[in-house]
Amino acid sequence: MKVSAVVLVLVAFQAAAAVLVQATAPGTPTVGYYNDKCNVSVEGIVRDIVKAALDADITNGAALVRLFFHDCFVRGCDGSVLLDPTYANPYPEKTSGANIGLRGFDVIDAIKANIETACPNTVSCADILAFAARDASRYLSNGGINYIVPAGRPDGVVSLATDAENNLPGSTFEVSKLISNFAAKGFTLEELVILCGAHSIGRAHCSSFNDRLSAPSSEINPYFRDNVLAKYCGAGPADPTVENNIRDQNATALGNLTSYVVPASGGASLDNSYYINNLKNLVLFHSDWALVGTNSTLRHVHEYADNGTLWNLDFADALVKLSKLSMPPGSSGEIRKTCRATNY
Ligand code: HEM
Ligand SMILES: *[C@@H]1O[C@H](CO)[C@@H](O)[C@H](O)[C@H]1NC(C)=O
Ligand SMILES: *[C@@H]1O[C@H](CO)[C@@H](O)[C@H](O)[C@H]1NC(C)=O
Ligand SMILES: *[C@@H]1O[C@H](CO)[C@@H](O)[C@H](O)[C@H]1NC(C)=O
Ligand SMILES: *[C@@H]1O[C@H](CO)[C@@H](O)[C@H](O)[C@H]1NC(C)=O
Ligand SMILES: *[C@@H]1O[C@H](CO)[C@@H](O)[C@H](O)[C@H]1NC(C)=O
């Protein structure tokens, strides 16, 4: 055999071995993972409880979408964001400043309790969160964002506030820092722009956009800055919340900015209005504005402002990609009995 042939055989063998390892590696999520593991429809239970939770309080939808993002960007999608403080681990991810305002935990608890009754010790909290974020996105987009998501993720046993601080993007980040933060998780500049469209829903604390109250008028509509945001933030409780999307703000407070409001078409609030608002300097965070401040990202902001259908499709793909971030190699996993605590 010639040397080149030997090399070829070796390469072929290694490729086959690699495929084998990949196919059998634990935690490689697959579509329909629970179909043959429970006598009930796991995804059906999640869908029904998410629907009930959003019918009761529509803001639960934004909560679940953000919870999923914050789970996956820190140690992969492993439910680590759900863990409560304990004596042994007083500062889990959820106590981090980067997780300010994180909510929706009660919805996950309700789903988990229901599933544990129907199919005990089988379904991970990480998968429940991936399904719940998918279902919330579909609900809030009126079916426009609709995708199948693989499952079979184990729940992690490690959760540290410092990991959240080090991995989640900050609202004061410049575009270069946003790009490198997303690149560290395997996401392109375009996917960064796509995923930020989630800020068409939900709310933020004033402390998350303090810097914007004194930002130059080239970076934020000055009426919005001085007569809307500064007024909300100067009144009421110490750190009140403001709606992310001008569409969802009090029309009286918006004054003549109401002429810029993009109505939710067919009841779909999770939509491409974020890009349209961004082109008018009517978004909350510096990190939002940063996407129109540079040509490389601005190009994509235009792309999605112009085509809401395209955004729905690309956002769905980006969420599927997000769902595939996995725990660091060598981490141990389990199926938690309750989403707020590890089993031992
Ligand atoms: C690009 C970097 C991002 C930054 C700097 C950022 C930052 C923030 C901040 C500071 C808040 C407000 C938290 C508070 O004050 O209570 C927020 C809210 C939110 N974010 Fe992001 N975010 C980013 C990307 C994303 C992504 C990729 C998603 C989902 C795919 C997302 C979904 C949300 C949602 C839905 C809310 C509202 C949550 C609620 O109403 O409870 N964000 N984000
Ligand atoms: C599912 O149903 C079969 C047949 O009724 C039963 O043997 C099995 O224990 C059930 N499995 C679960 C997880 O409930
Ligand atoms: C809207 O804002 C105005 C003044 O800014 C206030 O008087 C009014 O009560 C607000 N309405 C609601 C529904 O919050
Ligand atoms: C809104 O009113 C302000 C002054 O109150 C004015 O400067 C601005 O041009 C107006 N904007 C629109 C969209 O009418
Ligand atoms: C961005 O694009 C505009 C218009 O095409 C151009 O005038 C400007 O120089 C570009 N800026 C950068 C930093 O490339
Ligand atoms: C918007 O994007 C969708 C999906 O790619 C495409 O089918 C449609 O033709 C686009 N619409 C316009 C007006 O470009």
Tab-separated table of C-alpha atoms and ligand atoms in Angstrom:
chain	number	residue	atom	x	y	z
A	1	MET	CA	0.000	0.000	0.000
A	2	LYS	CA	1.321	3.421	-0.850
A	3	VAL	CA	1.776	5.887	1.969
A	4	SER	CA	-0.950	8.141	0.623
A	5	ALA	CA	-3.376	5.199	0.632
A	6	VAL	CA	-2.496	4.404	4.241
A	7	VAL	CA	-3.172	8.011	5.167
A	8	LEU	CA	-6.477	7.870	3.316
A	9	VAL	CA	-7.549	4.717	5.152
A	10	LEU	CA	-6.535	6.259	8.447
A	11	VAL	CA	-8.459	9.439	7.713
A	12	ALA	CA	-11.516	7.396	6.747
A	13	PHE	CA	-11.217	5.354	9.952
A	14	GLN	CA	-10.889	8.465	12.077
A	15	ALA	CA	-13.897	10.040	10.385
A	16	ALA	CA	-15.983	6.909	11.064
A	17	ALA	CA	-14.832	6.879	14.694
A	18	ALA	CA	-15.678	10.550	15.054
A	19	VAL	CA	-19.200	9.965	13.719
A	20	LEU	CA	-19.629	7.063	16.145
A	21	VAL	CA	-18.529	9.133	19.124
A	22	GLN	CA	-20.769	12.005	18.100
A	23	ALA	CA	-23.794	9.739	17.680
A	24	THR	CA	-23.386	8.129	21.082
A	25	ALA	CA	-22.105	11.093	23.093
A	26	PRO	CA	-24.490	11.739	25.984
A	27	GLY	CA	-26.309	15.040	25.821
A	28	THR	CA	-26.411	15.331	22.043
A	29	PRO	CA	-29.979	16.578	21.703
A	30	THR	CA	-32.353	14.934	19.244
A	31	VAL	CA	-35.793	15.914	17.965
A	32	GLY	CA	-38.642	13.978	19.612
A	33	TYR	CA	-36.317	12.747	22.375
A	34	TYR	CA	-39.157	12.111	24.854
A	35	ASN	CA	-41.543	10.425	22.408
A	36	ASP	CA	-40.590	6.926	23.560
A	37	LYS	CA	-39.736	7.830	27.151
A	38	CYS	CA	-43.077	8.948	28.527
A	39	ASN	CA	-46.663	7.823	28.077
A	40	VAL	CA	-47.767	11.440	27.898
A	41	SER	CA	-46.812	14.136	25.413
A	42	VAL	CA	-44.106	16.074	27.221
A	43	GLU	CA	-44.049	18.827	24.619
A	44	GLY	CA	-47.862	18.967	24.776
A	45	ILE	CA	-47.806	19.535	28.543
A	46	VAL	CA	-45.245	22.318	28.173
A	47	ARG	CA	-47.260	23.950	25.392
A	48	ASP	CA	-50.495	23.898	27.416
A	49	ILE	CA	-48.941	25.328	30.573
A	50	VAL	CA	-47.050	28.023	28.664
A	51	LYS	CA	-50.289	29.004	26.948
A	52	ALA	CA	-52.134	29.186	30.276
A	53	ALA	CA	-49.304	31.212	31.838
A	54	LEU	CA	-49.295	33.706	28.966
A	55	ASP	CA	-53.084	33.937	28.913
A	56	ALA	CA	-52.906	34.832	32.609
A	57	ASP	CA	-49.996	37.282	32.206
A	58	ILE	CA	-48.662	37.952	28.738
A	59	THR	CA	-45.392	39.314	30.157
A	60	ASN	CA	-44.455	35.741	31.141
A	61	GLY	CA	-43.567	35.240	27.475
A	62	ALA	CA	-40.702	37.716	27.442
A	63	ALA	CA	-39.544	36.300	30.768
A	64	LEU	CA	-39.226	32.776	29.315
A	65	VAL	CA	-37.406	33.894	26.165
A	66	ARG	CA	-34.801	35.791	28.178
A	67	LEU	CA	-34.474	32.982	30.719
A	68	PHE	CA	-33.581	30.600	27.907
A	69	PHE	CA	-30.957	32.969	26.459
A	70	HIS	CA	-29.395	33.475	29.877
A	71	ASP	CA	-29.378	29.728	30.542
A	72	CYS	CA	-27.692	28.837	27.252
A	73	PHE	CA	-25.017	31.565	27.262
A	74	VAL	CA	-23.712	30.393	30.632
A	75	ARG	CA	-22.372	26.789	30.689
A	76	GLY	CA	-24.674	25.883	27.804
A	77	CYS	CA	-28.384	25.057	28.006
A	78	ASP	CA	-28.219	23.087	31.251
A	79	GLY	CA	-30.806	24.712	33.495
A	80	SER	CA	-28.000	26.212	35.609
A	81	VAL	CA	-29.792	29.575	35.634
A	82	LEU	CA	-32.714	27.973	37.485
A	83	LEU	CA	-30.774	26.927	40.591
A	84	ASP	CA	-31.514	28.777	43.835
A	85	PRO	CA	-28.861	29.815	46.375
A	86	THR	CA	-27.945	27.189	48.948
A	87	TYR	CA	-25.716	27.128	52.010
A	88	ALA	CA	-23.022	25.396	49.942
A	89	ASN	CA	-23.516	27.645	46.901
A	90	PRO	CA	-24.772	31.058	48.045
A	91	TYR	CA	-24.141	32.846	44.712
A	92	PRO	CA	-25.612	30.885	41.788
A	93	GLU	CA	-26.104	32.524	38.382
A	94	LYS	CA	-29.463	34.075	39.218
A	95	THR	CA	-27.876	36.254	41.945
A	96	SER	CA	-25.601	37.933	39.387
A	97	GLY	CA	-26.143	41.576	38.433
A	98	ALA	CA	-26.149	40.427	34.804
A	99	ASN	CA	-29.360	38.571	35.616
A	100	ILE	CA	-31.228	41.594	36.969
A	101	GLY	CA	-34.955	41.227	36.497
A	102	LEU	CA	-34.788	37.569	35.466
A	103	ARG	CA	-38.197	35.966	35.989
A	104	GLY	CA	-40.444	33.176	34.759
A	105	PHE	CA	-39.080	30.653	37.297
A	106	ASP	CA	-42.581	29.996	38.624
A	107	VAL	CA	-43.771	28.994	35.149
A	108	ILE	CA	-40.917	26.481	34.858
A	109	ASP	CA	-41.753	25.147	38.346
A	110	ALA	CA	-45.383	24.615	37.327
A	111	ILE	CA	-44.384	22.730	34.177
A	112	LYS	CA	-41.857	20.596	36.035
A	113	ALA	CA	-44.351	19.658	38.783
A	114	ASN	CA	-46.883	18.584	36.183
A	115	ILE	CA	-44.368	16.562	34.198
A	116	GLU	CA	-42.954	14.856	37.291
A	117	THR	CA	-46.442	13.553	38.061
A	118	ALA	CA	-47.005	12.280	34.510
A	119	CYS	CA	-43.513	10.944	33.782
A	120	PRO	CA	-41.201	11.004	36.808
A	121	ASN	CA	-37.402	11.326	36.772
A	122	THR	CA	-37.182	11.554	33.006
A	123	VAL	CA	-37.447	15.115	31.709
A	124	SER	CA	-34.693	17.659	32.341
A	125	CYS	CA	-35.333	21.235	33.401
A	126	ALA	CA	-32.990	22.348	30.613
A	127	ASP	CA	-35.289	20.734	28.030
A	128	ILE	CA	-38.409	22.152	29.684
A	129	LEU	CA	-36.894	25.638	29.363
A	130	ALA	CA	-35.966	25.072	25.695
A	131	PHE	CA	-39.539	23.929	24.931
A	132	ALA	CA	-41.076	26.757	26.971
A	133	ALA	CA	-39.044	29.458	25.206
A	134	ARG	CA	-40.024	27.967	21.842
A	135	ASP	CA	-43.705	27.906	22.797
A	136	ALA	CA	-43.610	31.452	24.183
A	137	SER	CA	-41.972	32.669	20.964
A	138	ARG	CA	-44.616	30.978	18.852
A	139	TYR	CA	-47.420	32.378	20.997
A	140	LEU	CA	-46.044	35.945	20.998
A	141	SER	CA	-45.375	35.898	17.246
A	142	ASN	CA	-48.832	34.533	16.534
A	143	GLY	CA	-47.278	31.422	14.985
A	144	GLY	CA	-44.769	33.315	12.856
A	145	ILE	CA	-41.840	31.889	14.837
A	146	ASN	CA	-42.350	28.137	14.809
A	147	TYR	CA	-39.655	25.514	15.008
A	148	ILE	CA	-38.879	22.045	16.247
A	149	VAL	CA	-36.242	21.939	18.928
A	150	PRO	CA	-34.093	18.936	19.827
A	151	ALA	CA	-34.063	17.619	23.402
A	152	GLY	CA	-32.071	15.318	25.661
A	153	ARG	CA	-30.016	17.927	27.502
A	154	PRO	CA	-28.952	16.945	31.000
A	155	ASP	CA	-29.326	19.383	33.894
A	156	GLY	CA	-26.077	20.795	35.180
A	157	VAL	CA	-24.941	20.811	38.794
A	158	VAL	CA	-22.743	23.932	38.653
A	159	SER	CA	-24.120	27.483	38.803
A	160	LEU	CA	-21.943	30.487	39.597
A	161	ALA	CA	-22.748	34.195	39.506
A	162	THR	CA	-19.228	34.885	38.233
A	163	ASP	CA	-19.885	32.695	35.164
A	164	ALA	CA	-22.965	34.795	34.407
A	165	GLU	CA	-20.951	38.027	34.781
A	166	ASN	CA	-18.235	36.714	32.488
A	167	ASN	CA	-20.430	35.326	29.731
A	168	LEU	CA	-23.540	37.473	29.382
A	169	PRO	CA	-23.385	40.653	27.281
A	170	GLY	CA	-23.780	44.022	29.023
A	171	SER	CA	-26.226	46.735	28.018
A	172	THR	CA	-23.414	49.294	27.819
A	173	PHE	CA	-21.274	47.179	25.460
A	174	GLU	CA	-19.907	48.690	22.252
A	175	VAL	CA	-20.541	46.798	19.052
A	176	SER	CA	-17.054	45.255	18.981
A	177	LYS	CA	-17.624	43.783	22.428
A	178	LEU	CA	-21.064	42.487	21.463
A	179	ILE	CA	-19.607	40.836	18.377
A	180	SER	CA	-16.803	39.137	20.331
A	181	ASN	CA	-19.203	38.086	23.105
A	182	PHE	CA	-21.444	36.327	20.578
A	183	ALA	CA	-18.487	34.967	18.595
A	184	ALA	CA	-17.267	33.291	21.787
A	185	LYS	CA	-20.459	31.202	21.644
A	186	GLY	CA	-20.162	30.530	17.911
A	187	PHE	CA	-22.594	33.197	16.732
A	188	THR	CA	-21.977	35.467	13.766
A	189	LEU	CA	-22.428	39.215	13.638
A	190	GLU	CA	-25.662	38.657	11.701
A	191	GLU	CA	-26.957	36.246	14.350
A	192	LEU	CA	-26.162	38.861	16.999
A	193	VAL	CA	-28.414	41.294	15.150
A	194	ILE	CA	-31.100	38.613	14.702
A	195	LEU	CA	-31.164	37.605	18.367
A	196	CYS	CA	-31.324	41.175	19.677
A	197	GLY	CA	-34.711	41.461	17.954
A	198	ALA	CA	-36.037	39.726	21.086
A	199	HIS	CA	-36.031	43.222	22.586
A	200	SER	CA	-39.281	43.873	20.724
A	201	ILE	CA	-40.866	42.398	23.868
A	202	GLY	CA	-40.435	42.695	27.608
A	203	ARG	CA	-39.191	45.307	29.971
A	204	ALA	CA	-36.072	46.668	31.637
A	205	HIS	CA	-35.091	48.333	34.864
A	206	CYS	CA	-34.003	51.965	34.644
A	207	SER	CA	-30.629	50.945	36.078
A	208	SER	CA	-30.092	48.899	32.888
A	209	PHE	CA	-30.156	52.034	30.724
A	210	ASN	CA	-29.034	54.853	33.058
A	211	ASP	CA	-26.309	55.747	30.587
A	212	ARG	CA	-28.929	56.477	27.911
A	213	LEU	CA	-30.441	59.348	29.898
A	214	SER	CA	-27.313	61.368	29.124
A	215	ALA	CA	-26.471	59.876	25.715
A	216	PRO	CA	-25.913	62.316	22.839
A	217	SER	CA	-28.910	63.130	20.640
A	218	SER	CA	-27.186	61.349	17.752
A	219	GLU	CA	-27.637	58.076	19.671
A	220	ILE	CA	-31.155	58.446	21.055
A	221	ASN	CA	-34.180	60.495	20.088
A	222	PRO	CA	-33.914	63.431	22.525
A	223	TYR	CA	-37.655	63.632	23.140
A	224	PHE	CA	-37.654	59.927	23.998
A	225	ARG	CA	-34.636	60.416	26.268
A	226	ASP	CA	-35.831	63.506	28.150
A	227	ASN	CA	-39.621	63.344	28.085
A	228	VAL	CA	-40.244	59.612	28.184
A	229	LEU	CA	-37.359	57.642	29.710
A	230	ALA	CA	-36.091	60.296	32.138
A	231	LYS	CA	-39.645	60.933	33.355
A	232	TYR	CA	-40.374	57.255	33.948
A	233	CYS	CA	-37.067	56.756	35.686
A	234	GLY	CA	-37.278	59.874	37.809
A	235	ALA	CA	-40.667	58.908	39.237
A	236	GLY	CA	-42.011	56.177	41.453
A	237	PRO	CA	-39.956	53.407	43.028
A	238	ALA	CA	-36.172	53.463	43.201
A	239	ASP	CA	-35.544	51.367	40.090
A	240	PRO	CA	-38.777	51.085	38.101
A	241	THR	CA	-39.184	49.097	34.902
A	242	VAL	CA	-39.942	50.508	31.455
A	243	GLU	CA	-41.260	48.637	28.424
A	244	ASN	CA	-38.557	47.654	25.930
A	245	ASN	CA	-40.693	48.568	22.921
A	246	ILE	CA	-42.147	52.076	22.483
A	247	ARG	CA	-45.221	50.302	21.132
A	248	ASP	CA	-45.917	49.020	24.645
A	249	GLN	CA	-45.432	52.339	26.403
A	250	ASN	CA	-48.145	54.682	27.608
A	251	ALA	CA	-49.286	56.617	24.528
A	252	THR	CA	-49.868	59.789	26.553
A	253	ALA	CA	-46.286	59.721	27.787
A	254	LEU	CA	-44.982	59.120	24.263
A	255	GLY	CA	-46.568	62.337	22.971
A	256	ASN	CA	-45.932	62.860	19.291
A	257	LEU	CA	-43.612	59.836	19.195
A	258	THR	CA	-46.784	57.760	18.878
A	259	SER	CA	-46.561	58.537	15.165
A	260	TYR	CA	-43.536	56.202	15.106
A	261	VAL	CA	-45.250	53.302	16.864
A	262	VAL	CA	-45.338	50.116	14.776
A	263	PRO	CA	-48.578	48.373	15.758
A	264	ALA	CA	-48.436	44.649	16.578
A	265	SER	CA	-49.909	43.075	13.465
A	266	GLY	CA	-52.382	40.262	14.139
A	267	GLY	CA	-51.478	40.345	17.822
A	268	ALA	CA	-47.839	39.402	17.181
A	269	SER	CA	-45.726	41.376	19.645
A	270	LEU	CA	-42.488	39.436	19.081
A	271	ASP	CA	-41.754	40.883	15.675
A	272	ASN	CA	-39.301	42.967	13.638
A	273	SER	CA	-40.474	46.299	15.110
A	274	TYR	CA	-37.204	46.394	17.099
A	275	TYR	CA	-35.316	47.090	13.866
A	276	ILE	CA	-37.735	49.770	12.718
A	277	ASN	CA	-37.538	51.475	16.124
A	278	ASN	CA	-33.762	51.146	16.122
A	279	LEU	CA	-33.448	53.009	12.812
A	280	LYS	CA	-35.328	55.872	14.512
A	281	ASN	CA	-33.086	55.859	17.603
A	282	LEU	CA	-36.018	54.673	19.708
A	283	VAL	CA	-34.541	51.682	21.552
A	284	LEU	CA	-33.604	51.374	25.213
A	285	PHE	CA	-30.077	50.081	25.583
A	286	HIS	CA	-26.778	51.384	24.323
A	287	SER	CA	-26.163	47.814	23.079
A	288	ASP	CA	-29.329	48.088	20.966
A	289	TRP	CA	-28.303	51.415	19.487
A	290	ALA	CA	-24.769	50.097	18.860
A	291	LEU	CA	-26.185	47.880	16.099
A	292	VAL	CA	-27.109	50.928	14.005
A	293	GLY	CA	-23.913	52.778	14.872
A	294	THR	CA	-21.718	50.572	12.677
A	295	ASN	CA	-22.203	49.719	9.010
A	296	SER	CA	-21.527	45.999	9.342
A	297	THR	CA	-24.461	45.508	11.721
A	298	LEU	CA	-26.581	48.383	10.361
A	299	ARG	CA	-26.828	46.509	7.073
A	300	HIS	CA	-28.629	43.669	8.862
A	301	VAL	CA	-30.827	46.030	10.888
A	302	HIS	CA	-32.100	47.359	7.553
A	303	GLU	CA	-32.542	43.835	6.237
A	304	TYR	CA	-34.832	42.850	9.135
A	305	ALA	CA	-36.636	46.201	9.351
A	306	ASP	CA	-37.603	45.625	5.730
A	307	ASN	CA	-38.762	42.018	6.050
A	308	GLY	CA	-40.567	40.707	9.137
A	309	THR	CA	-41.090	37.252	7.620
A	310	LEU	CA	-37.377	36.891	7.075
A	311	TRP	CA	-36.751	37.856	10.700
A	312	ASN	CA	-39.260	35.282	11.989
A	313	LEU	CA	-37.481	32.528	10.061
A	314	ASP	CA	-33.962	33.623	10.960
A	315	PHE	CA	-34.851	34.196	14.614
A	316	ALA	CA	-36.259	30.655	14.793
A	317	ASP	CA	-33.020	29.269	13.325
A	318	ALA	CA	-30.943	31.313	15.777
A	319	LEU	CA	-32.952	29.989	18.742
A	320	VAL	CA	-32.401	26.419	17.553
A	321	LYS	CA	-28.682	27.152	17.332
A	322	LEU	CA	-28.797	28.682	20.818
A	323	SER	CA	-30.491	25.520	22.088
A	324	LYS	CA	-27.496	23.469	20.959
A	325	LEU	CA	-24.972	25.161	23.233
A	326	SER	CA	-23.925	22.395	25.591
A	327	MET	CA	-22.236	22.058	28.944
A	328	PRO	CA	-18.440	22.316	29.112
A	329	PRO	CA	-16.829	18.957	28.251
A	330	GLY	CA	-16.528	16.660	31.247
A	331	SER	CA	-19.363	18.308	33.212
A	332	SER	CA	-21.651	15.977	35.076
A	333	GLY	CA	-25.364	16.060	34.460
A	334	GLU	CA	-28.568	14.664	35.915
A	335	ILE	CA	-32.348	14.860	35.669
A	336	ARG	CA	-33.294	17.161	38.513
A	337	LYS	CA	-36.311	16.373	40.667
A	338	THR	CA	-36.999	20.070	41.094
A	339	CYS	CA	-35.637	22.774	38.830
A	340	ARG	CA	-34.412	24.984	41.660
A	341	ALA	CA	-32.036	22.477	43.249
A	342	THR	CA	-29.579	19.770	42.272
A	343	ASN	CA	-30.467	16.253	43.417
A	344	TYR	CA	-27.827	15.928	46.127
B	1	HEM	C1	-27.002	41.475	22.716
B	1	HEM	C2	-26.893	41.595	23.935
B	1	HEM	C3	-27.993	41.755	24.928
B	1	HEM	C4	-27.971	42.606	25.964
B	1	HEM	C5	-26.847	43.564	26.329
B	1	HEM	C6	-29.213	42.449	26.675
B	1	HEM	C7	-29.547	43.139	27.817
B	1	HEM	C8	-30.787	43.126	28.408
B	1	HEM	C9	-31.142	43.882	29.566
B	1	HEM	C10	-30.210	44.792	30.349
B	1	HEM	C11	-32.457	43.647	29.817
B	1	HEM	C12	-33.302	44.258	30.923
B	1	HEM	C13	-33.128	43.552	32.250
B	1	HEM	C14	-33.746	44.343	33.374
B	1	HEM	O1	-33.313	45.484	33.589
B	1	HEM	O2	-34.676	43.848	34.046
B	1	HEM	C15	-32.934	42.739	28.815
B	1	HEM	C16	-34.226	42.288	28.718
B	1	HEM	C17	-34.628	41.316	27.832
B	1	HEM	N1	-33.815	40.638	26.950
B	1	HEM	FE1	-31.910	41.099	26.460
B	1	HEM	N2	-29.969	41.516	26.051
B	1	HEM	C18	-29.267	41.047	24.984
B	1	HEM	C19	-29.671	40.043	24.125
B	1	HEM	C20	-30.839	39.344	24.245
B	1	HEM	C21	-31.152	38.126	23.532
B	1	HEM	C22	-30.216	37.418	22.572
B	1	HEM	C23	-32.399	37.752	23.911
B	1	HEM	C24	-33.216	36.551	23.515
B	1	HEM	C25	-33.054	35.879	22.418
B	1	HEM	C26	-32.879	38.754	24.847
B	1	HEM	C27	-34.129	38.773	25.396
B	1	HEM	C28	-34.574	39.717	26.304
B	1	HEM	C29	-35.952	39.814	26.751
B	1	HEM	C30	-37.120	38.974	26.235
B	1	HEM	C31	-35.981	40.809	27.726
B	1	HEM	C32	-37.198	41.247	28.540
B	1	HEM	C33	-37.303	40.331	29.744
B	1	HEM	C34	-38.490	40.583	30.639
B	1	HEM	O3	-39.428	41.286	30.246
B	1	HEM	O4	-38.475	40.053	31.752
B	1	HEM	N3	-31.897	39.681	25.047
B	1	HEM	N4	-31.888	42.421	27.974
B	2	LIG	C1	-46.113	3.465	30.125
B	2	LIG	O1	-47.141	2.545	29.924
B	2	LIG	C2	-46.672	1.176	29.944
B	2	LIG	C3	-47.817	0.280	29.546
B	2	LIG	O2	-49.017	0.704	30.114
B	2	LIG	C4	-46.136	0.866	31.333
B	2	LIG	O3	-45.659	-0.437	31.378
B	2	LIG	C5	-45.010	1.827	31.640
B	2	LIG	O4	-44.550	1.658	32.964
B	2	LIG	C6	-45.460	3.276	31.460
B	2	LIG	N1	-44.286	4.121	31.545
B	2	LIG	C7	-44.259	5.270	32.235
B	2	LIG	C8	-42.968	6.027	32.199
B	2	LIG	O5	-45.205	5.688	32.858
B	3	LIG	C1	-50.092	57.591	31.001
B	3	LIG	O1	-49.264	58.708	31.268
B	3	LIG	C2	-49.975	59.844	31.714
B	3	LIG	C3	-49.030	61.021	31.859
B	3	LIG	O2	-47.783	60.791	31.377
B	3	LIG	C4	-50.681	59.532	33.004
B	3	LIG	O3	-51.431	60.654	33.426
B	3	LIG	C5	-51.613	58.346	32.791
B	3	LIG	O4	-52.187	57.964	34.035
B	3	LIG	C6	-50.872	57.162	32.210
B	3	LIG	N1	-51.816	56.113	31.874
B	3	LIG	C7	-51.632	54.847	32.214
B	3	LIG	C8	-52.678	53.884	31.751
B	3	LIG	O5	-50.683	54.481	32.848
B	4	LIG	C1	-42.327	66.173	18.592
B	4	LIG	O1	-42.352	67.362	19.328
B	4	LIG	C2	-41.084	67.939	19.530
B	4	LIG	C3	-41.242	69.161	20.400
B	4	LIG	O2	-42.138	68.923	21.431
B	4	LIG	C4	-40.459	68.306	18.184
B	4	LIG	O3	-39.162	68.787	18.379
B	4	LIG	C5	-40.400	67.046	17.314
B	4	LIG	O4	-39.956	67.375	16.013
B	4	LIG	C6	-41.769	66.386	17.201
B	4	LIG	N1	-41.630	65.114	16.526
B	4	LIG	C7	-42.554	64.646	15.708
B	4	LIG	C8	-42.326	63.285	15.143
B	4	LIG	O5	-43.557	65.243	15.403
B	5	LIG	C1	-20.848	53.609	6.388
B	5	LIG	O1	-21.585	53.760	5.203
B	5	LIG	C2	-21.808	55.103	4.831
B	5	LIG	C3	-22.772	55.147	3.654
B	5	LIG	O2	-22.581	54.086	2.782
B	5	LIG	C4	-20.456	55.755	4.512
B	5	LIG	O3	-20.655	57.103	4.181
B	5	LIG	C5	-19.590	55.655	5.765
B	5	LIG	O4	-18.302	56.138	5.474
B	5	LIG	C6	-19.483	54.223	6.252
B	5	LIG	N1	-18.799	54.208	7.511
B	5	LIG	C7	-17.871	53.315	7.808
B	5	LIG	C8	-17.257	53.433	9.172
B	5	LIG	O5	-17.530	52.447	7.039
B	6	LIG	C1	-39.012	38.359	2.820
B	6	LIG	O1	-38.375	37.176	3.195
B	6	LIG	C2	-39.083	36.016	2.832
B	6	LIG	C3	-38.355	34.827	3.441
B	6	LIG	O2	-37.035	34.758	2.997
B	6	LIG	C4	-39.185	35.942	1.321
B	6	LIG	O3	-39.905	34.799	0.956
B	6	LIG	C5	-39.875	37.189	0.819
B	6	LIG	O4	-39.869	37.206	-0.591
B	6	LIG	C6	-39.201	38.435	1.332
B	6	LIG	N1	-40.031	39.594	1.016
B	6	LIG	C7	-39.553	40.635	0.395
B	6	LIG	C8	-40.509	41.737	0.162
B	6	LIG	O5	-38.397	40.717	0.038
